[in-house]
């Protein structure tokens, strides 16, 4: 009897020791480190204990991303740095370091960094040239990320999303944009008997209003009502004429009948006011508080929504009206154009998954709203752009509504230098050295030839 009891005790002890050893082996297996920093932590499978092992409790190393952008001014840098700081505080897996790069220089530097295999993780890039970087394998294809977050593409204005596609696949996310529209001085309108609440709606009205607003002192102008090339640009008006950009994926569109008439019309402003006088007039002005519109020397101008920041700082906003760019003739459309910037992951970036998470944050409602609220910049996220807080500002609300008239198109990959081909002909026409139709025909032919011969 005693022997049986002794044997039973020994058996129990052996079973307990064996169970302990098995449990230890199981814990060691589950505690192996993950092969990827970004892979999910180990979790219990059905039938296993949910209790984590000591090594599973160990926090993962935080990933640091280097984010390059050209925003270094006292106005914009604090805004972008605050958005980055908010992202860093929103989670504990990723830390983003903001690196200011001078405009243009950062893009050249990026190419060298890609070639060296050490690019930044995220960069702000030009919205018109996404396809060129995609073709040259300088930007990461985002299709894989978008397949997991398909609703991201629905955030953006349609024409902005179109700019980030190459072979119908995305290589960037739109961040911000702009749109151009008419600003006018209500006090100047009232001074010459024009209704301050009725801006010009057509080119003919714009001319009529401008002539009334001109103020001349002998041979010198103290104020001009408007000037098509100096306060808008010939490219604005020739594209406004028929709602077609000078160039898009289909090719160049320089010499339509409407564009020929538009270039003649633009030249007509110099013919009436005097090119030498207007060049001298323009040379005396600068930006911000020295802008001719701000100091009352120009009664109407075409600018982006961000121009309102200067108005707010140096003028009484109540004295300023705004309206769509006048249309060539009733029904032709208040067409204008815009540009902007995108967020991209440079090819060869070390942490693309984390970069994607940061890009999603940058284009989501909170970050986009903050950017727009303080900079009067058109933002890419449609819902954020229509936020009630932003819409409370009438200029911002108008700029968002004006997106429906805003043409934005990527530059074709086989015509990156199209302006160098076409613009000299346009300049000759504006100087009176070439007939506008002939100049536009030559511009059209030159860009078509460029696209045929460039691979």
Short mmCIF file of N, CA and C in Angstrom, two decimals, residues 138-294:
data_model
loop_
_atom_site.label_atom_id
_atom_site.label_comp_id
_atom_site.label_asym_id
_atom_site.label_seq_id
_atom_site.Cartn_x
_atom_site.Cartn_y
_atom_site.Cartn_z
N UNK A 138 10.99 56.91 -60.75
CA UNK A 138 11.47 57.79 -59.69
C UNK A 138 10.43 57.93 -58.57
N UNK A 139 9.24 57.36 -58.79
CA UNK A 139 8.18 57.41 -57.78
C UNK A 139 7.56 56.03 -57.65
N UNK A 140 7.06 55.72 -56.46
CA UNK A 140 6.49 54.41 -56.17
C UNK A 140 5.05 54.34 -56.68
N UNK A 141 4.71 53.25 -57.33
CA UNK A 141 3.33 52.98 -57.74
C UNK A 141 2.51 52.70 -56.48
N UNK A 142 1.42 53.43 -56.30
CA UNK A 142 0.61 53.32 -55.08
C UNK A 142 -0.56 52.36 -55.21
N UNK A 143 -0.65 51.63 -56.31
CA UNK A 143 -1.80 50.74 -56.54
C UNK A 143 -1.98 49.72 -55.43
N UNK A 144 -0.86 49.14 -54.97
CA UNK A 144 -0.95 48.13 -53.91
C UNK A 144 -1.55 48.70 -52.64
N UNK A 145 -1.14 49.91 -52.27
CA UNK A 145 -1.68 50.54 -51.07
C UNK A 145 -3.15 50.92 -51.27
N UNK A 146 -3.44 51.41 -52.46
CA UNK A 146 -4.80 51.85 -52.75
C UNK A 146 -5.77 50.68 -52.77
N UNK A 147 -5.29 49.49 -53.13
CA UNK A 147 -6.16 48.32 -53.14
C UNK A 147 -6.64 47.98 -51.73
N UNK A 148 -5.85 48.36 -50.72
CA UNK A 148 -6.24 48.14 -49.32
C UNK A 148 -7.06 49.30 -48.78
N UNK A 149 -6.90 50.48 -49.39
CA UNK A 149 -7.64 51.69 -48.97
C UNK A 149 -8.29 52.33 -50.19
N UNK A 150 -9.22 51.63 -50.85
CA UNK A 150 -9.75 52.13 -52.13
C UNK A 150 -10.50 53.45 -52.04
N UNK A 151 -11.04 53.77 -50.85
CA UNK A 151 -11.82 55.00 -50.72
C UNK A 151 -10.96 56.25 -50.73
N UNK A 152 -9.63 56.10 -50.58
CA UNK A 152 -8.73 57.27 -50.55
C UNK A 152 -8.88 58.09 -51.83
N UNK A 153 -9.01 57.43 -52.97
CA UNK A 153 -9.09 58.17 -54.24
C UNK A 153 -10.34 59.02 -54.34
N UNK A 154 -11.36 58.71 -53.57
CA UNK A 154 -12.61 59.48 -53.61
C UNK A 154 -12.52 60.79 -52.84
N UNK A 155 -11.41 61.01 -52.16
CA UNK A 155 -11.25 62.25 -51.39
C UNK A 155 -11.10 63.47 -52.28
N UNK A 156 -10.60 63.28 -53.50
CA UNK A 156 -10.03 64.39 -54.26
C UNK A 156 -10.94 64.90 -55.38
N UNK A 157 -10.74 66.18 -55.74
CA UNK A 157 -11.39 66.72 -56.93
C UNK A 157 -10.96 65.88 -58.13
N UNK A 158 -11.90 65.63 -59.02
CA UNK A 158 -11.66 64.71 -60.12
C UNK A 158 -10.45 65.10 -60.97
N UNK A 159 -10.33 66.39 -61.32
CA UNK A 159 -9.23 66.80 -62.19
C UNK A 159 -7.88 66.68 -61.48
N UNK A 160 -7.87 66.72 -60.14
CA UNK A 160 -6.63 66.54 -59.40
C UNK A 160 -6.22 65.07 -59.40
N UNK A 161 -7.19 64.18 -59.21
CA UNK A 161 -6.86 62.75 -59.21
C UNK A 161 -6.32 62.34 -60.58
N UNK A 162 -6.84 62.93 -61.63
CA UNK A 162 -6.38 62.59 -62.98
C UNK A 162 -4.90 62.91 -63.16
N UNK A 163 -4.41 63.93 -62.48
CA UNK A 163 -3.01 64.32 -62.67
C UNK A 163 -2.02 63.31 -62.09
N UNK A 164 -2.45 62.48 -61.13
CA UNK A 164 -1.50 61.57 -60.47
C UNK A 164 -1.47 60.19 -61.12
N UNK A 165 -2.23 60.02 -62.22
CA UNK A 165 -2.30 58.72 -62.88
C UNK A 165 -1.29 58.62 -64.02
N UNK A 166 -0.66 57.47 -64.10
CA UNK A 166 0.21 57.13 -65.24
C UNK A 166 -0.16 55.72 -65.66
N UNK A 167 -0.55 55.56 -66.92
CA UNK A 167 -1.09 54.28 -67.38
C UNK A 167 -2.24 53.82 -66.47
N UNK A 168 -3.01 54.81 -66.05
CA UNK A 168 -4.21 54.59 -65.22
C UNK A 168 -3.89 54.04 -63.83
N UNK A 169 -2.66 54.22 -63.38
CA UNK A 169 -2.29 53.80 -62.03
C UNK A 169 -1.73 55.00 -61.27
N UNK A 170 -2.02 55.11 -59.94
CA UNK A 170 -1.60 56.29 -59.19
C UNK A 170 -0.16 56.22 -58.70
N UNK A 171 0.54 57.35 -58.81
CA UNK A 171 1.92 57.45 -58.33
C UNK A 171 2.09 58.59 -57.32
N UNK A 172 1.00 59.20 -56.90
CA UNK A 172 1.05 60.30 -55.93
C UNK A 172 -0.35 60.50 -55.36
N UNK A 173 -0.43 61.30 -54.32
CA UNK A 173 -1.72 61.77 -53.80
C UNK A 173 -1.72 63.30 -53.89
N UNK A 174 -2.78 63.89 -54.44
CA UNK A 174 -2.85 65.36 -54.49
C UNK A 174 -2.86 65.95 -53.08
N UNK A 175 -2.16 67.06 -52.91
CA UNK A 175 -2.15 67.72 -51.59
C UNK A 175 -2.87 69.07 -51.65
N UNK A 176 -2.44 69.95 -52.53
CA UNK A 176 -3.10 71.24 -52.63
C UNK A 176 -3.14 71.70 -54.08
N UNK A 177 -3.90 72.74 -54.34
CA UNK A 177 -4.05 73.23 -55.70
C UNK A 177 -4.33 74.73 -55.63
N UNK A 178 -4.72 75.31 -56.76
CA UNK A 178 -5.14 76.71 -56.77
C UNK A 178 -6.09 76.93 -57.94
N UNK A 179 -6.73 78.06 -57.93
CA UNK A 179 -7.61 78.46 -59.01
C UNK A 179 -7.56 79.97 -59.11
N UNK A 180 -7.64 80.49 -60.32
CA UNK A 180 -7.51 81.93 -60.52
C UNK A 180 -8.87 82.55 -60.82
N UNK A 181 -9.09 83.73 -60.23
CA UNK A 181 -10.35 84.44 -60.45
C UNK A 181 -10.13 85.94 -60.32
N UNK A 182 -11.16 86.70 -60.61
CA UNK A 182 -11.06 88.16 -60.67
C UNK A 182 -11.25 88.79 -59.29
N UNK A 183 -10.32 89.67 -58.92
CA UNK A 183 -10.48 90.55 -57.75
C UNK A 183 -10.70 91.97 -58.28
N UNK A 184 -11.56 92.73 -57.63
CA UNK A 184 -11.76 94.11 -58.07
C UNK A 184 -11.98 95.03 -56.87
N UNK A 185 -11.61 96.30 -57.06
CA UNK A 185 -11.67 97.30 -56.00
C UNK A 185 -13.02 98.00 -56.03
N UNK A 186 -13.86 97.73 -55.03
CA UNK A 186 -15.21 98.28 -55.00
C UNK A 186 -15.21 99.80 -54.88
N UNK A 187 -14.25 100.35 -54.13
CA UNK A 187 -14.18 101.81 -53.96
C UNK A 187 -13.86 102.49 -55.29
N UNK A 188 -12.97 101.88 -56.06
CA UNK A 188 -12.64 102.44 -57.38
C UNK A 188 -13.85 102.36 -58.31
N UNK A 189 -14.60 101.27 -58.21
CA UNK A 189 -15.82 101.14 -59.01
C UNK A 189 -16.79 102.28 -58.70
N UNK A 190 -17.04 102.48 -57.41
CA UNK A 190 -17.99 103.52 -57.00
C UNK A 190 -17.51 104.90 -57.42
N UNK A 191 -16.21 105.10 -57.37
CA UNK A 191 -15.62 106.40 -57.72
C UNK A 191 -15.94 106.80 -59.16
N UNK A 192 -16.01 105.82 -60.08
CA UNK A 192 -16.24 106.15 -61.50
C UNK A 192 -17.67 105.82 -61.94
N UNK A 193 -18.54 105.55 -60.95
CA UNK A 193 -19.94 105.33 -61.28
C UNK A 193 -20.32 103.91 -61.66
N UNK A 194 -19.44 102.95 -61.39
CA UNK A 194 -19.76 101.54 -61.64
C UNK A 194 -20.36 100.91 -60.39
N UNK A 195 -21.27 99.98 -60.58
CA UNK A 195 -21.91 99.30 -59.45
C UNK A 195 -20.89 98.39 -58.76
N UNK A 196 -20.56 98.63 -57.49
CA UNK A 196 -19.57 97.81 -56.80
C UNK A 196 -19.97 96.35 -56.65
N UNK A 197 -21.25 96.08 -56.82
CA UNK A 197 -21.71 94.70 -56.68
C UNK A 197 -21.97 94.01 -58.01
N UNK A 198 -21.54 94.64 -59.10
CA UNK A 198 -21.74 94.06 -60.44
C UNK A 198 -20.43 94.05 -61.22
N UNK A 199 -19.60 93.06 -60.99
CA UNK A 199 -18.32 92.97 -61.72
C UNK A 199 -18.56 92.59 -63.18
N UNK A 200 -17.57 92.77 -64.03
CA UNK A 200 -17.72 92.40 -65.44
C UNK A 200 -17.87 90.89 -65.60
N UNK A 201 -18.71 90.51 -66.56
CA UNK A 201 -18.96 89.08 -66.78
C UNK A 201 -18.42 88.58 -68.12
N UNK A 202 -18.14 89.49 -69.05
CA UNK A 202 -17.60 89.11 -70.36
C UNK A 202 -16.36 89.94 -70.65
N UNK A 203 -15.63 89.54 -71.71
CA UNK A 203 -14.45 90.30 -72.11
C UNK A 203 -14.81 91.73 -72.51
N UNK A 204 -15.94 91.88 -73.18
CA UNK A 204 -16.35 93.22 -73.62
C UNK A 204 -16.62 94.11 -72.42
N UNK A 205 -17.29 93.56 -71.39
CA UNK A 205 -17.54 94.35 -70.19
C UNK A 205 -16.24 94.66 -69.45
N UNK A 206 -15.33 93.71 -69.42
CA UNK A 206 -14.04 93.94 -68.76
C UNK A 206 -13.31 95.12 -69.40
N UNK A 207 -13.33 95.18 -70.71
CA UNK A 207 -12.69 96.31 -71.41
C UNK A 207 -13.39 97.63 -71.09
N UNK A 208 -14.71 97.62 -71.14
CA UNK A 208 -15.48 98.84 -70.87
C UNK A 208 -15.22 99.35 -69.47
N UNK A 209 -15.26 98.44 -68.50
CA UNK A 209 -15.01 98.82 -67.11
C UNK A 209 -13.59 99.36 -66.94
N UNK A 210 -12.63 98.68 -67.57
CA UNK A 210 -11.23 99.08 -67.41
C UNK A 210 -10.99 100.49 -67.93
N UNK A 211 -11.60 100.83 -69.06
CA UNK A 211 -11.42 102.17 -69.62
C UNK A 211 -11.96 103.24 -68.67
N UNK A 212 -13.07 102.95 -68.02
CA UNK A 212 -13.64 103.91 -67.06
C UNK A 212 -12.73 104.05 -65.83
N UNK A 213 -12.06 102.99 -65.48
CA UNK A 213 -11.25 102.98 -64.26
C UNK A 213 -9.84 103.53 -64.48
N UNK A 214 -9.40 103.63 -65.74
CA UNK A 214 -8.09 104.22 -66.02
C UNK A 214 -8.02 105.65 -65.49
N UNK A 215 -6.91 105.98 -64.90
CA UNK A 215 -6.71 107.35 -64.40
C UNK A 215 -5.33 107.82 -64.87
N UNK A 216 -5.33 108.83 -65.73
CA UNK A 216 -4.09 109.28 -66.34
C UNK A 216 -3.75 110.70 -65.93
N UNK A 217 -2.48 110.94 -65.69
CA UNK A 217 -1.99 112.26 -65.32
C UNK A 217 -0.95 112.66 -66.37
N UNK A 218 -1.41 113.39 -67.39
CA UNK A 218 -0.55 113.70 -68.52
C UNK A 218 -0.30 112.43 -69.31
N UNK A 219 0.98 112.08 -69.49
CA UNK A 219 1.32 110.85 -70.20
C UNK A 219 1.48 109.66 -69.24
N UNK A 220 1.36 109.94 -67.96
CA UNK A 220 1.62 108.91 -66.96
C UNK A 220 0.31 108.41 -66.38
N UNK A 221 0.23 107.12 -66.19
CA UNK A 221 -0.96 106.51 -65.57
C UNK A 221 -0.79 106.48 -64.06
N UNK A 222 -1.77 107.05 -63.35
CA UNK A 222 -1.81 106.92 -61.90
C UNK A 222 -2.52 105.63 -61.50
N UNK A 223 -3.41 105.18 -62.38
CA UNK A 223 -4.11 103.92 -62.13
C UNK A 223 -4.58 103.36 -63.47
N UNK A 224 -4.49 102.06 -63.62
CA UNK A 224 -5.10 101.44 -64.80
C UNK A 224 -6.21 100.49 -64.32
N UNK A 225 -7.21 100.39 -65.15
CA UNK A 225 -8.34 99.53 -64.77
C UNK A 225 -7.97 98.06 -64.80
N UNK A 226 -7.30 97.68 -65.88
CA UNK A 226 -6.88 96.28 -66.01
C UNK A 226 -5.88 96.18 -67.15
N UNK A 227 -5.09 95.10 -67.14
CA UNK A 227 -4.19 94.81 -68.26
C UNK A 227 -4.13 93.29 -68.40
N UNK A 228 -4.54 92.77 -69.56
CA UNK A 228 -4.73 91.33 -69.72
C UNK A 228 -3.45 90.52 -69.52
N UNK A 229 -2.32 91.03 -70.01
CA UNK A 229 -1.09 90.26 -69.90
C UNK A 229 -0.40 90.46 -68.56
N UNK A 230 -0.39 91.68 -68.05
CA UNK A 230 0.30 91.98 -66.80
C UNK A 230 -0.48 91.57 -65.55
N UNK A 231 -1.78 91.41 -65.67
CA UNK A 231 -2.60 91.12 -64.49
C UNK A 231 -3.45 89.86 -64.71
N UNK A 232 -2.87 88.90 -65.38
CA UNK A 232 -3.57 87.65 -65.65
C UNK A 232 -2.67 86.73 -66.45
N UNK A 233 -2.23 87.24 -67.59
CA UNK A 233 -1.33 86.48 -68.45
C UNK A 233 -2.01 86.02 -69.71
N UNK A 234 -1.27 86.07 -70.82
CA UNK A 234 -1.85 85.67 -72.10
C UNK A 234 -2.35 84.23 -72.06
N UNK A 235 -1.63 83.36 -71.31
CA UNK A 235 -2.02 81.95 -71.26
C UNK A 235 -3.37 81.75 -70.59
N UNK A 236 -3.67 82.58 -69.58
CA UNK A 236 -4.99 82.50 -68.95
C UNK A 236 -6.09 82.76 -69.97
N UNK A 237 -5.92 83.82 -70.74
CA UNK A 237 -7.01 84.26 -71.61
C UNK A 237 -7.17 83.38 -72.84
N UNK A 238 -6.07 82.86 -73.39
CA UNK A 238 -6.24 81.99 -74.56
C UNK A 238 -6.87 80.65 -74.15
N UNK A 239 -6.65 80.22 -72.92
CA UNK A 239 -7.29 78.98 -72.45
C UNK A 239 -8.73 79.24 -72.02
N UNK A 240 -8.96 80.43 -71.49
CA UNK A 240 -10.33 80.81 -71.13
C UNK A 240 -11.23 80.86 -72.36
N UNK A 241 -10.65 81.17 -73.51
CA UNK A 241 -11.45 81.42 -74.72
C UNK A 241 -12.27 80.21 -75.15
N UNK A 242 -11.70 79.01 -75.04
CA UNK A 242 -12.42 77.83 -75.52
C UNK A 242 -12.46 76.68 -74.52
N UNK A 243 -11.96 76.93 -73.28
CA UNK A 243 -12.00 75.89 -72.26
C UNK A 243 -11.06 74.73 -72.52
N UNK A 244 -10.04 74.96 -73.33
CA UNK A 244 -9.05 73.93 -73.63
C UNK A 244 -7.68 74.40 -73.19
N UNK A 245 -6.97 73.55 -72.45
CA UNK A 245 -5.60 73.88 -72.08
C UNK A 245 -4.70 73.93 -73.31
N UNK A 246 -3.58 74.63 -73.19
CA UNK A 246 -2.64 74.70 -74.30
C UNK A 246 -2.11 73.32 -74.66
N UNK A 247 -2.01 72.46 -73.66
CA UNK A 247 -1.53 71.09 -73.90
C UNK A 247 -2.11 70.17 -72.84
N UNK A 248 -2.44 68.95 -73.24
CA UNK A 248 -2.87 67.91 -72.32
C UNK A 248 -2.44 66.57 -72.89
N UNK A 249 -2.95 65.48 -72.34
CA UNK A 249 -2.51 64.16 -72.80
C UNK A 249 -2.82 63.92 -74.27
N UNK A 250 -3.84 64.62 -74.78
CA UNK A 250 -4.21 64.45 -76.18
C UNK A 250 -3.22 65.14 -77.12
N UNK A 251 -2.50 66.13 -76.61
CA UNK A 251 -1.57 66.88 -77.44
C UNK A 251 -1.76 68.38 -77.27
N UNK A 252 -1.16 69.19 -78.16
CA UNK A 252 -1.28 70.66 -78.05
C UNK A 252 -2.59 71.16 -78.64
N UNK A 253 -3.04 72.31 -78.11
CA UNK A 253 -4.29 72.95 -78.58
C UNK A 253 -4.05 74.45 -78.69
N UNK A 254 -3.13 74.85 -79.53
CA UNK A 254 -2.73 76.26 -79.59
C UNK A 254 -3.53 77.10 -80.57
N UNK A 255 -3.93 76.54 -81.69
CA UNK A 255 -4.37 77.40 -82.80
C UNK A 255 -5.83 77.27 -83.16
N UNK A 256 -6.70 77.06 -82.17
CA UNK A 256 -8.13 77.11 -82.46
C UNK A 256 -8.51 78.55 -82.83
N UNK A 257 -9.63 78.71 -83.51
CA UNK A 257 -10.09 80.06 -83.89
C UNK A 257 -10.26 80.95 -82.66
N UNK A 258 -10.80 80.36 -81.58
CA UNK A 258 -11.01 81.14 -80.36
C UNK A 258 -9.69 81.60 -79.77
N UNK A 259 -8.67 80.74 -79.78
CA UNK A 259 -7.38 81.10 -79.21
C UNK A 259 -6.69 82.19 -80.06
N UNK A 260 -6.87 82.13 -81.37
CA UNK A 260 -6.30 83.18 -82.22
C UNK A 260 -6.94 84.52 -81.88
N UNK A 261 -8.25 84.55 -81.73
CA UNK A 261 -8.94 85.79 -81.36
C UNK A 261 -8.51 86.26 -79.98
N UNK A 262 -8.28 85.31 -79.08
CA UNK A 262 -7.86 85.65 -77.73
C UNK A 262 -6.49 86.32 -77.71
N UNK A 263 -5.56 85.79 -78.50
CA UNK A 263 -4.22 86.39 -78.51
C UNK A 263 -4.25 87.79 -79.11
N UNK A 264 -5.09 87.98 -80.12
CA UNK A 264 -5.26 89.33 -80.67
C UNK A 264 -5.82 90.27 -79.60
N UNK A 265 -6.77 89.77 -78.84
CA UNK A 265 -7.40 90.58 -77.79
C UNK A 265 -6.39 90.96 -76.70
N UNK A 266 -5.55 90.01 -76.30
CA UNK A 266 -4.52 90.29 -75.29
C UNK A 266 -3.57 91.37 -75.80
N UNK A 267 -3.14 91.24 -77.04
CA UNK A 267 -2.23 92.24 -77.61
C UNK A 267 -2.89 93.61 -77.68
N UNK A 268 -4.21 93.64 -77.86
CA UNK A 268 -4.94 94.89 -77.95
C UNK A 268 -4.81 95.78 -76.73
N UNK A 269 -4.56 95.19 -75.56
CA UNK A 269 -4.40 96.00 -74.34
C UNK A 269 -3.12 96.84 -74.42
N UNK A 270 -2.06 96.26 -74.94
CA UNK A 270 -0.83 97.04 -75.12
C UNK A 270 -1.00 98.07 -76.22
N UNK A 271 -1.74 97.71 -77.26
CA UNK A 271 -1.98 98.65 -78.36
C UNK A 271 -2.70 99.89 -77.85
N UNK A 272 -3.63 99.72 -76.93
CA UNK A 272 -4.41 100.84 -76.41
C UNK A 272 -3.65 101.63 -75.35
N UNK A 273 -3.02 100.91 -74.41
CA UNK A 273 -2.38 101.58 -73.28
C UNK A 273 -0.93 101.95 -73.56
N UNK A 274 -0.31 101.28 -74.51
CA UNK A 274 1.10 101.53 -74.81
C UNK A 274 1.99 100.52 -74.11
N UNK A 275 2.71 99.70 -74.88
CA UNK A 275 3.53 98.66 -74.27
C UNK A 275 4.64 99.25 -73.42
N UNK A 276 5.32 100.28 -73.91
CA UNK A 276 6.40 100.88 -73.13
C UNK A 276 5.87 101.45 -71.82
N UNK A 277 4.71 102.11 -71.92
CA UNK A 277 4.11 102.70 -70.71
C UNK A 277 3.75 101.59 -69.71
N UNK A 278 3.21 100.46 -70.22
CA UNK A 278 2.81 99.38 -69.33
C UNK A 278 4.02 98.64 -68.74
N UNK A 279 5.06 98.50 -69.52
CA UNK A 279 6.28 97.87 -68.99
C UNK A 279 6.88 98.73 -67.88
N UNK A 280 6.88 100.05 -68.11
CA UNK A 280 7.40 100.97 -67.09
C UNK A 280 6.50 100.98 -65.86
N UNK A 281 5.20 100.93 -66.10
CA UNK A 281 4.22 100.90 -65.01
C UNK A 281 4.43 99.66 -64.14
N UNK A 282 4.61 98.51 -64.80
CA UNK A 282 4.77 97.24 -64.08
C UNK A 282 6.09 97.20 -63.31
N UNK A 283 7.13 97.82 -63.87
CA UNK A 283 8.45 97.75 -63.27
C UNK A 283 8.55 98.45 -61.92
N UNK A 284 7.62 99.34 -61.62
CA UNK A 284 7.69 100.11 -60.38
C UNK A 284 7.10 99.37 -59.19
N UNK A 285 6.50 98.21 -59.43
CA UNK A 285 5.79 97.52 -58.36
C UNK A 285 6.50 96.26 -57.90
N UNK A 286 6.06 95.77 -56.75
CA UNK A 286 6.59 94.52 -56.21
C UNK A 286 5.46 93.64 -55.73
N UNK A 287 5.70 92.93 -54.65
CA UNK A 287 4.69 92.03 -54.10
C UNK A 287 4.26 92.51 -52.72
N UNK A 288 3.34 91.79 -52.15
CA UNK A 288 2.79 92.09 -50.82
C UNK A 288 2.31 93.53 -50.74
N UNK A 289 2.86 94.35 -49.83
CA UNK A 289 2.34 95.71 -49.69
C UNK A 289 2.68 96.60 -50.88
N UNK A 290 3.56 96.13 -51.77
CA UNK A 290 3.91 96.90 -52.96
C UNK A 290 3.21 96.40 -54.22
N UNK A 291 2.29 95.47 -54.06
CA UNK A 291 1.54 94.98 -55.21
C UNK A 291 0.67 96.11 -55.76
N UNK A 292 0.57 96.29 -57.08
CA UNK A 292 -0.18 97.41 -57.65
C UNK A 292 -1.66 97.41 -57.27
N UNK A 293 -2.25 96.22 -57.12
CA UNK A 293 -3.65 96.16 -56.70
C UNK A 293 -3.79 96.61 -55.25
N UNK A 294 -2.86 96.17 -54.42
CA UNK A 294 -2.91 96.49 -52.98
C UNK A 294 -2.78 97.99 -52.75
#
